[in-house]
PDB file of C-alpha atoms and ligand atoms in Angstrom:
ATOM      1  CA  UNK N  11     -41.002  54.660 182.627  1.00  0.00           C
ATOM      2  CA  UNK N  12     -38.383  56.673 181.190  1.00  0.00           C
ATOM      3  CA  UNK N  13     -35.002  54.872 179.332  1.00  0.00           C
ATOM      4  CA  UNK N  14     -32.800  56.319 182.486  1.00  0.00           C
ATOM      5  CA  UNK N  15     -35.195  54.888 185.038  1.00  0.00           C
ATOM      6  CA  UNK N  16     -35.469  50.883 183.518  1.00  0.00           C
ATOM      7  CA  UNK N  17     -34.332  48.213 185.341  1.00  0.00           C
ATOM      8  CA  UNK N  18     -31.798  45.935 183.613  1.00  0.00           C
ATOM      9  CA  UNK N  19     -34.230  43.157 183.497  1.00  0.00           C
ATOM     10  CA  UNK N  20     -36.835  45.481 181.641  1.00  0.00           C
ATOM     11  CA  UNK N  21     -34.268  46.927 179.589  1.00  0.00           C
ATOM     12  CA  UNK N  22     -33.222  43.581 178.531  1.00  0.00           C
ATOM     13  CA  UNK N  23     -36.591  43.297 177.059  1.00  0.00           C
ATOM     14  CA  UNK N  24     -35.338  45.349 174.114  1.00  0.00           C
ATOM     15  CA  UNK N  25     -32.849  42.885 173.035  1.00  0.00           C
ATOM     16  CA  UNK N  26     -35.946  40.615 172.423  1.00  0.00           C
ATOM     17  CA  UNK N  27     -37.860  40.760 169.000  1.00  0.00           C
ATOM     18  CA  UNK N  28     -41.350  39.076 168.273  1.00  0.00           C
ATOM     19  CA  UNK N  29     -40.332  35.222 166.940  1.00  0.00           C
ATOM     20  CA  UNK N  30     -37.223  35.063 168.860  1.00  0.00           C
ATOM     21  CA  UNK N  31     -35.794  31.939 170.079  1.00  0.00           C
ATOM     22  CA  UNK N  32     -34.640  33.267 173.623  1.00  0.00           C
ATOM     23  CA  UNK N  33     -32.397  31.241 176.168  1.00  0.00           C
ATOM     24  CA  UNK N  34     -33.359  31.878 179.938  1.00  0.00           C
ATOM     25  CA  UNK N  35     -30.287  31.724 181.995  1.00  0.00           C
ATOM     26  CA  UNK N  36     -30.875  30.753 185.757  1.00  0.00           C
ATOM     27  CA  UNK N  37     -30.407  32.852 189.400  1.00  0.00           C
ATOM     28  CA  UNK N  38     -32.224  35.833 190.697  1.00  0.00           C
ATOM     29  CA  UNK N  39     -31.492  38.274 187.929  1.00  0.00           C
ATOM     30  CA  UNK N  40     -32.526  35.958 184.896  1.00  0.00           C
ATOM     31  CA  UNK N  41     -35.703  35.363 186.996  1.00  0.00           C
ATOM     32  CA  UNK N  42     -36.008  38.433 187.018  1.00  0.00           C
ATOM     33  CA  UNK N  43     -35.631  38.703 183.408  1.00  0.00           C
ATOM     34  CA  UNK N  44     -38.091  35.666 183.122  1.00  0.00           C
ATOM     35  CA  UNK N  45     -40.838  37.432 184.817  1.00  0.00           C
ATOM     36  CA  UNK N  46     -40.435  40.591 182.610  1.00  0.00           C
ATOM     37  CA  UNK N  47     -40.547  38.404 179.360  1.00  0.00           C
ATOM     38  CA  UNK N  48     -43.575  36.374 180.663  1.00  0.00           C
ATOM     39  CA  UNK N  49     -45.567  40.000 181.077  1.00  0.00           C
ATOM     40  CA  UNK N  50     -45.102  40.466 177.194  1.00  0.00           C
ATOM     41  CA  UNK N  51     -45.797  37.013 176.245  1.00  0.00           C
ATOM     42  CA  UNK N  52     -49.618  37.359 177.627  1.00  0.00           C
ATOM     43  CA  UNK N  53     -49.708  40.953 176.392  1.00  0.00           C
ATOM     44  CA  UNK N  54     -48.869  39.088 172.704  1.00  0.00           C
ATOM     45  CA  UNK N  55     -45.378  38.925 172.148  1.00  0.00           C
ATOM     46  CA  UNK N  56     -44.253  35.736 170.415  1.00  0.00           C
ATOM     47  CA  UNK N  57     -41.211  33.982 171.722  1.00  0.00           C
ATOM     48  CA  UNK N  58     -39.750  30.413 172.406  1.00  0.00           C
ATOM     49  CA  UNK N  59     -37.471  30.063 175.647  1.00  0.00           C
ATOM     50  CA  UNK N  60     -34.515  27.520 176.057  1.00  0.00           C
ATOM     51  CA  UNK N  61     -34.173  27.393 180.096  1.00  0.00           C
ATOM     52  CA  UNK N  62     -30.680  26.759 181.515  1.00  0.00           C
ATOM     53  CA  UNK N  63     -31.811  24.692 184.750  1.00  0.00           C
ATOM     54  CA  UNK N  64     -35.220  22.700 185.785  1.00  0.00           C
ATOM     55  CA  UNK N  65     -35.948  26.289 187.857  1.00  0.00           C
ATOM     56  CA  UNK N  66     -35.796  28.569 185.220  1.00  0.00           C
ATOM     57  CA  UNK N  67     -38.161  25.999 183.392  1.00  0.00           C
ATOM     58  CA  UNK N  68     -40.377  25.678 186.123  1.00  0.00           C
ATOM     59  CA  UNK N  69     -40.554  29.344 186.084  1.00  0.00           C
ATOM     60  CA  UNK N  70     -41.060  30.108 183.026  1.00  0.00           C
ATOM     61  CA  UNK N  71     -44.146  27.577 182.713  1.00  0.00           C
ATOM     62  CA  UNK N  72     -45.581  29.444 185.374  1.00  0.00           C
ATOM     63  CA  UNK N  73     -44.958  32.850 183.502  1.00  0.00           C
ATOM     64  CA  UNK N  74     -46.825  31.392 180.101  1.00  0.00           C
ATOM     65  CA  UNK N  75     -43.418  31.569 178.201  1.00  0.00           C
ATOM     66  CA  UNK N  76     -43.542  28.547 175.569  1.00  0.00           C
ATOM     67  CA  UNK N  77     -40.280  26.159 175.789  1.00  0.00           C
ATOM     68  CA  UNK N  78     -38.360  24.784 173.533  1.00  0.00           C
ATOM     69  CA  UNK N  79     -35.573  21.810 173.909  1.00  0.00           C
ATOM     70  CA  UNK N  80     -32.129  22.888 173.167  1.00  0.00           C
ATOM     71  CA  UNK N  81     -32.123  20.023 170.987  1.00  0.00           C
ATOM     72  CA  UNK N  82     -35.009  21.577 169.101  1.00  0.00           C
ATOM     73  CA  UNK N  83     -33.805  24.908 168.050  1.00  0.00           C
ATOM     74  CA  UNK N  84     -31.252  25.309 165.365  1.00  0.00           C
ATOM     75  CA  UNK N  85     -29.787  28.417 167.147  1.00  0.00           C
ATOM     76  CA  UNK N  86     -30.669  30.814 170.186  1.00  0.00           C
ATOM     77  CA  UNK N  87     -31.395  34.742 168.877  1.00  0.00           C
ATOM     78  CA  UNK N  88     -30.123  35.907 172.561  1.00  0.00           C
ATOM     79  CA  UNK N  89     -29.618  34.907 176.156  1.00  0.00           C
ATOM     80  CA  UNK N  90     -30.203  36.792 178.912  1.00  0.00           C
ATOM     81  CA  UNK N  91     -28.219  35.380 181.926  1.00  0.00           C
ATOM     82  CA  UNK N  92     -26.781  36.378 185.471  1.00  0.00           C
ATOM     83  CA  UNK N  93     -23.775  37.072 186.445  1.00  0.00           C
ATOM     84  CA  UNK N  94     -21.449  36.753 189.735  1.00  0.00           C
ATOM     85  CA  UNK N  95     -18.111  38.584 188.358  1.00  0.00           C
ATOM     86  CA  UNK N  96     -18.062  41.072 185.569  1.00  0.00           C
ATOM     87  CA  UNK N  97     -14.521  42.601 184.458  1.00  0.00           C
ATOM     88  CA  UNK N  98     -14.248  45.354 182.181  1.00  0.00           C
ATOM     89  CA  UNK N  99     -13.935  43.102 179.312  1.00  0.00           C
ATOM     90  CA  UNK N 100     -16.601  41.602 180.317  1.00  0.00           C
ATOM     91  CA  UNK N 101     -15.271  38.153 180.942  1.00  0.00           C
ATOM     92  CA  UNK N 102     -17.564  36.581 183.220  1.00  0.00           C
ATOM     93  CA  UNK N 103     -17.367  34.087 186.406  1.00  0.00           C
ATOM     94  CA  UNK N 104     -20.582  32.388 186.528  1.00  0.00           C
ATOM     95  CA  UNK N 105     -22.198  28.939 188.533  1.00  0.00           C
ATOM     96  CA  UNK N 106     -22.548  30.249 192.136  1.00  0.00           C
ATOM     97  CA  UNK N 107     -25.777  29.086 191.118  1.00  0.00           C
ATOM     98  CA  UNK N 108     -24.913  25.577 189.865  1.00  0.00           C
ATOM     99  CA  UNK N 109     -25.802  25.911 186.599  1.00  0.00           C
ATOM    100  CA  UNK N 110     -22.604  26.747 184.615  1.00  0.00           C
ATOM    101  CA  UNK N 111     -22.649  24.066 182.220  1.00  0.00           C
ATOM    102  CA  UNK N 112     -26.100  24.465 180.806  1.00  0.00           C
ATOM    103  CA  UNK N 113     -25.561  28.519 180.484  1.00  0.00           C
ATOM    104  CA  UNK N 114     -22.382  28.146 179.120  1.00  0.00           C
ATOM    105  CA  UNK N 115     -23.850  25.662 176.526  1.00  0.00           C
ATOM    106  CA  UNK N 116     -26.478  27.286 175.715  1.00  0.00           C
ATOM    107  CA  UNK N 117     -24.834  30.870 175.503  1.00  0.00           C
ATOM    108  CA  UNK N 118     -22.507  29.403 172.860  1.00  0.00           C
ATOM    109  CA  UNK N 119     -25.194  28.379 171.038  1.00  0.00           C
ATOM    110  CA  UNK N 120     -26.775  32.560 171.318  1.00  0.00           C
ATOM    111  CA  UNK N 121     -26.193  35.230 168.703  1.00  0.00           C
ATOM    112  CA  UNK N 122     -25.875  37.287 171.458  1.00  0.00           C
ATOM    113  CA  UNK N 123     -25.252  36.721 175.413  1.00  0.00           C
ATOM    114  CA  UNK N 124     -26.361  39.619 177.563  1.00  0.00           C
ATOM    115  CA  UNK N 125     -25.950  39.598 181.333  1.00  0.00           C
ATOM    116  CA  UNK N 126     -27.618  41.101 184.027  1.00  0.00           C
ATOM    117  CA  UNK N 127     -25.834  41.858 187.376  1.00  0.00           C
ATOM    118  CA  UNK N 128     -26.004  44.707 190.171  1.00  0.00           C
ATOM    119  CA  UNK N 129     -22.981  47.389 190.468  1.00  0.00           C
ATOM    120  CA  UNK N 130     -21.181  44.804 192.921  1.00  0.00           C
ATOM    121  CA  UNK N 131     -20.638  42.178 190.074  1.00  0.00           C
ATOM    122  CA  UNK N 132     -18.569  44.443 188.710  1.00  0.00           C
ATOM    123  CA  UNK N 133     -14.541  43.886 189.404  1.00  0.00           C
ATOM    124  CA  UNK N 134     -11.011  44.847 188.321  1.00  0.00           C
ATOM    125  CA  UNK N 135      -9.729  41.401 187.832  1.00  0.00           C
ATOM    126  CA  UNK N 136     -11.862  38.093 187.968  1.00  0.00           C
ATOM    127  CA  UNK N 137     -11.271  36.064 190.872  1.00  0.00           C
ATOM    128  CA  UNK N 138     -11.627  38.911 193.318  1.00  0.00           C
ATOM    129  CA  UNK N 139     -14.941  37.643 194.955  1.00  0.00           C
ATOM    130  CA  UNK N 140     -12.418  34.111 195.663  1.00  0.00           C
ATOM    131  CA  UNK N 141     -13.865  31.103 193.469  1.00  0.00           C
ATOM    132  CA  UNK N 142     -14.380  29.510 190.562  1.00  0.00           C
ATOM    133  CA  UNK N 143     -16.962  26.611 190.194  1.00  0.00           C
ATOM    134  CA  UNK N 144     -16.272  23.845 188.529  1.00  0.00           C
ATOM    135  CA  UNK N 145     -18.773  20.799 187.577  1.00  0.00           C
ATOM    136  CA  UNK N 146     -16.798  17.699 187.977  1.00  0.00           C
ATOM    137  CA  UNK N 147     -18.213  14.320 187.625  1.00  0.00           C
ATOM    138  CA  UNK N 148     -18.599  12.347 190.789  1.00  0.00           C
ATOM    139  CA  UNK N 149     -16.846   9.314 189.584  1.00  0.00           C
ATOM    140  CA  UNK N 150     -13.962  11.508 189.234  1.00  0.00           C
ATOM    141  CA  UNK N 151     -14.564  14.205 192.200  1.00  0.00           C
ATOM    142  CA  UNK N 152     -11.158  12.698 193.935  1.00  0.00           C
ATOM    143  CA  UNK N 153      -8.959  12.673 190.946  1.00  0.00           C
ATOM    144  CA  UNK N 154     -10.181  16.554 190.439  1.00  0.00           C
ATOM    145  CA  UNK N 155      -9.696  17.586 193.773  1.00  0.00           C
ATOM    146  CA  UNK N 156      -5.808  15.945 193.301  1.00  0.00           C
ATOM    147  CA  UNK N 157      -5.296  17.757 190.271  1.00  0.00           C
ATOM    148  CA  UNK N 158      -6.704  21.031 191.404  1.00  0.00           C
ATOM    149  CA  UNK N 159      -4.339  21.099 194.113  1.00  0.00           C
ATOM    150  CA  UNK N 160      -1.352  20.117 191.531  1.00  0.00           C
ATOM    151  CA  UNK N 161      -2.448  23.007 189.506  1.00  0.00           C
ATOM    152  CA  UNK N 162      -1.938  25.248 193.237  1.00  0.00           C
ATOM    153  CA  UNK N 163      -5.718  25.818 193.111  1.00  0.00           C
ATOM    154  CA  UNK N 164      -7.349  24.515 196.722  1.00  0.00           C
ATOM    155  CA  UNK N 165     -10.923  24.643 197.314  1.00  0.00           C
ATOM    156  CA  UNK N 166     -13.788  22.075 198.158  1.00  0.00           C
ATOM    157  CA  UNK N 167     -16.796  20.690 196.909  1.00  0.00           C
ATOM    158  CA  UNK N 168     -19.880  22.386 197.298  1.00  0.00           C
ATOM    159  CA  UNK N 169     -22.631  21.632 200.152  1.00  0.00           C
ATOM    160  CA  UNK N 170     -25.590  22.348 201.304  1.00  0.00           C
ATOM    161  CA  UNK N 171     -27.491  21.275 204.714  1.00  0.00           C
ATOM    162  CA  UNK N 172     -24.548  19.018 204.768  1.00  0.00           C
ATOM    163  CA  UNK N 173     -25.149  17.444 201.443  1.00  0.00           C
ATOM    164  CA  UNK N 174     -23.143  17.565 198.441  1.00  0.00           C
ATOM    165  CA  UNK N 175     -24.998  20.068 195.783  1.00  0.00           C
ATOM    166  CA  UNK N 176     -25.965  18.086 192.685  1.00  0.00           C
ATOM    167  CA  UNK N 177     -26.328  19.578 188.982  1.00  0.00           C
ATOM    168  CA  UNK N 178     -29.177  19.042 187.124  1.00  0.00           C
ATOM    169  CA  UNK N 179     -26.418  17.315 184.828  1.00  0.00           C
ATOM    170  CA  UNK N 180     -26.174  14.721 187.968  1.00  0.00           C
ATOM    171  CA  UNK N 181     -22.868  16.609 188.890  1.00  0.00           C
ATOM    172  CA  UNK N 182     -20.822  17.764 191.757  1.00  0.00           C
ATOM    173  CA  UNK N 183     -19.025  21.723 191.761  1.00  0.00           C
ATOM    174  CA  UNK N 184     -16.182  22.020 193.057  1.00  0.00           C
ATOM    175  CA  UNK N 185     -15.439  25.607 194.165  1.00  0.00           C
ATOM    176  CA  UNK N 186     -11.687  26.241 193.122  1.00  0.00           C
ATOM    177  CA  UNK N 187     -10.511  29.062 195.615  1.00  0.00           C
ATOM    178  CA  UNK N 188      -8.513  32.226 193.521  1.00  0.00           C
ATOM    179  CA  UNK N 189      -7.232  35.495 193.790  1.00  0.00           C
ATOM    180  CA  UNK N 190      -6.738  37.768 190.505  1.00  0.00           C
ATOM    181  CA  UNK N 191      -7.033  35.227 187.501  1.00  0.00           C
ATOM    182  CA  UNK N 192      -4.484  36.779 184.907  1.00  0.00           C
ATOM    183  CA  UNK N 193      -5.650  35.040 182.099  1.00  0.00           C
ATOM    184  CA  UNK N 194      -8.703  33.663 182.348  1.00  0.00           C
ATOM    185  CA  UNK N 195      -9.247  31.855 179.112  1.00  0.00           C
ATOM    186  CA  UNK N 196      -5.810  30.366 179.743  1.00  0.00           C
ATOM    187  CA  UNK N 197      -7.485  29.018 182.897  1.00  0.00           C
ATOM    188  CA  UNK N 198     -10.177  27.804 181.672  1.00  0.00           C
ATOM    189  CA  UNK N 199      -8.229  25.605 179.148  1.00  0.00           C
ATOM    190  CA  UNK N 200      -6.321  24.342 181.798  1.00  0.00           C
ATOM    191  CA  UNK N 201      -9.261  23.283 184.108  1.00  0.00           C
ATOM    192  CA  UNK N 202     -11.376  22.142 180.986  1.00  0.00           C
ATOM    193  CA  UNK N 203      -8.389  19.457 180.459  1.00  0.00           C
ATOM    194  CA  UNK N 204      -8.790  17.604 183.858  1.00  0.00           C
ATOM    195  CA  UNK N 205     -10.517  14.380 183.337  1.00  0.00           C
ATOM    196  CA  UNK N 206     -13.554  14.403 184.809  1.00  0.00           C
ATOM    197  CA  UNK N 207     -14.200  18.148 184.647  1.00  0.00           C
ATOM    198  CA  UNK N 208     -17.239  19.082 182.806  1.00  0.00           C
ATOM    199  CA  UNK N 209     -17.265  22.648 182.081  1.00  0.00           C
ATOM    200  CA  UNK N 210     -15.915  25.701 184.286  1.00  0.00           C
ATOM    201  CA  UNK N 211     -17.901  28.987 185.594  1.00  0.00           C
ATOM    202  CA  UNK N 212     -15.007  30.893 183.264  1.00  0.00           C
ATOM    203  CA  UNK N 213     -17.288  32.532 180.567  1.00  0.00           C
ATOM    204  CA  UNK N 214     -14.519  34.447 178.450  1.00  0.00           C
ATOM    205  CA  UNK N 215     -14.926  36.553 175.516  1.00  0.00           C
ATOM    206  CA  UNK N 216     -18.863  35.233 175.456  1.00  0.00           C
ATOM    207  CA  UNK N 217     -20.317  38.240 176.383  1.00  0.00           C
ATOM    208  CA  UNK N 218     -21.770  41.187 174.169  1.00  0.00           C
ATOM    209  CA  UNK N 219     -23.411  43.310 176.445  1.00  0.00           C
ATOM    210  CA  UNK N 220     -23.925  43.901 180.314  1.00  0.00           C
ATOM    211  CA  UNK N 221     -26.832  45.454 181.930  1.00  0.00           C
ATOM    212  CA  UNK N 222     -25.804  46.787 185.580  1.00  0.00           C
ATOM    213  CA  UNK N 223     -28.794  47.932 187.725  1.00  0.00           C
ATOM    214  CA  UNK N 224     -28.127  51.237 189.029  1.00  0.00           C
ATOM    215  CA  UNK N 225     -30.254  53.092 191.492  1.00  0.00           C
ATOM    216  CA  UNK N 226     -30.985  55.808 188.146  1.00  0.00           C
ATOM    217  CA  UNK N 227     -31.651  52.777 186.233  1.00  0.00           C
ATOM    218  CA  UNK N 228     -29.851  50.147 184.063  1.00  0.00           C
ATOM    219  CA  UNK N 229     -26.303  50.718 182.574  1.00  0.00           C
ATOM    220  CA  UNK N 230     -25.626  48.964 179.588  1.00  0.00           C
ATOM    221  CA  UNK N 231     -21.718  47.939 178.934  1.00  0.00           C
ATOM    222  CA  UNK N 232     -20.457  46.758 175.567  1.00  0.00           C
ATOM    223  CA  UNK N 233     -18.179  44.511 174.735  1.00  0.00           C
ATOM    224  CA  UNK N 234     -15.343  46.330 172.450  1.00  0.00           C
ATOM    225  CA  UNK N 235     -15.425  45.109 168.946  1.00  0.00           C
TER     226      UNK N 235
HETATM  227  C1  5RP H 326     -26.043  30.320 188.007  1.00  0.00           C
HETATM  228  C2  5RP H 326     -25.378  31.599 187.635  1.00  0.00           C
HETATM  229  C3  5RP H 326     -26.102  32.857 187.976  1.00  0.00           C
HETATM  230  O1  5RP H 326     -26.403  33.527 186.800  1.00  0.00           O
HETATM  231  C4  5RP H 326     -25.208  33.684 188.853  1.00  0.00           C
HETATM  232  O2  5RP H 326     -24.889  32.908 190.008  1.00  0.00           O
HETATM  233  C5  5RP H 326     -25.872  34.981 189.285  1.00  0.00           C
HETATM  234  O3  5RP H 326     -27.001  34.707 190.049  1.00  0.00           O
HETATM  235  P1  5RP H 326     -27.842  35.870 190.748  1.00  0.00           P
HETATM  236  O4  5RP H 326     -28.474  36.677 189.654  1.00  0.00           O
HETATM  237  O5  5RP H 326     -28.831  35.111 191.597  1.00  0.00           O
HETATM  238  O6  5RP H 326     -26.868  36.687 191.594  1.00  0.00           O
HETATM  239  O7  5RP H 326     -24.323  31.647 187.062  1.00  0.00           O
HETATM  240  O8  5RP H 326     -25.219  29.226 187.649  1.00  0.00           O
END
């Protein structure tokens, strides 16, 4: 397999060195990733995962990668994660999965964060796909919701079947509805200081590189220095 023909969970393979401490982020892409890794684990490689959500555990268990407790590790060499908005700085939105808080946490504990998304991840502004998840703690879902909509941002809590979606934090998201998000760190700052709000799907400035599956093979996109 040539460089050009790689897909972006194989080419994030070469971010990986032997002894690495390597954080598994969570969603199809980082399973993806997950599966890859697990391939050079039995073929010898020796790393230590940190999974970002009882899946991507589960997972990797089944693909013989070794864990390790965040708690355990003294830092992270790199994450690989998912993505659901990339924008050409690439600030990220991320938790249409549910499991923003862990990533986020355990990207800020990375040397290096590098995502994995398809071409239509990829926007102008963030916001254009129309949410932001937020985990909010249930005591406090309410109170959130109030403030949200004092802050002009509608939007509900997610559901499933029916059922409110839980975190593996014991959480609620609440799915703030946006257009373009001019300043999304500003945003995040804003949301972060809610009571009751645990972390938002606003990644900002936490990305180093992005690798964007193209039908010729993987992309890679750097953030500027
Ligand atoms: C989970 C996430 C995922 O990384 C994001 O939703 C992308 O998932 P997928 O690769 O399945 O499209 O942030 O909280």
């Amino acid at each position: 397999m040539t460089d050009e023909k790689k897909s972006a969970a194989v080419l994030a393979l070469d971010f990986v060195k032997d002894g690495d401490i390597v954080g598994l982020g969570t969603g199809r892409a980082a399973n993806a990733f997950v599966r890859a890794l697990g391939e050079r684990v039995r073929a010898g490689l020796s790393v230590r995962g940190v999974p970002t959500s009882q899946a991507t555990a589960e997972l990797a268990r089944e693909c013989s990668i070794p864990l390790s407790a965040l708690d355990d590790v003294a830092s992270i060499d790199v994450t690989i994660d998912g993505a659901d908005e990339v924008d050409p700085q690439l600030n990220l939105i991320k938790g249409y999965g549910a499991a923003l808080v862990r990533e986020k946490i355990v990207a800020a504990a990375s040397r290096r964060l590098v995502i994995l998304v398809g071409p239509e991840k990829l926007v102008d502004v963030l916001g254009q796909r129309g949410r932001i998840p937020v985990e909010v703690i249930p005591f406090g879902a309410a109170t959130c919701t109030r403030h949200f909509a004092a802050m002009g941002l509608d939007g509900a809590l997610r559901e499933e079947n029916g059922n409110k979606v839980v975190t593996d934090n014991g959480n609620y998201i609440f799915d703030c509805s946006v257009r373009a998000i001019a300043d999304p760190a500003a945003l995040d700052r804003q949301l972060c200081c809610v009571p009751g709000v645990v972390g938002t799907g606003i990644f900002a400035g936490m990305a180093d590189a992005v690798l964007v599956d193209e039908e010729s093979g993987a992309r890679v996109l750097r953030r500027a220095a």
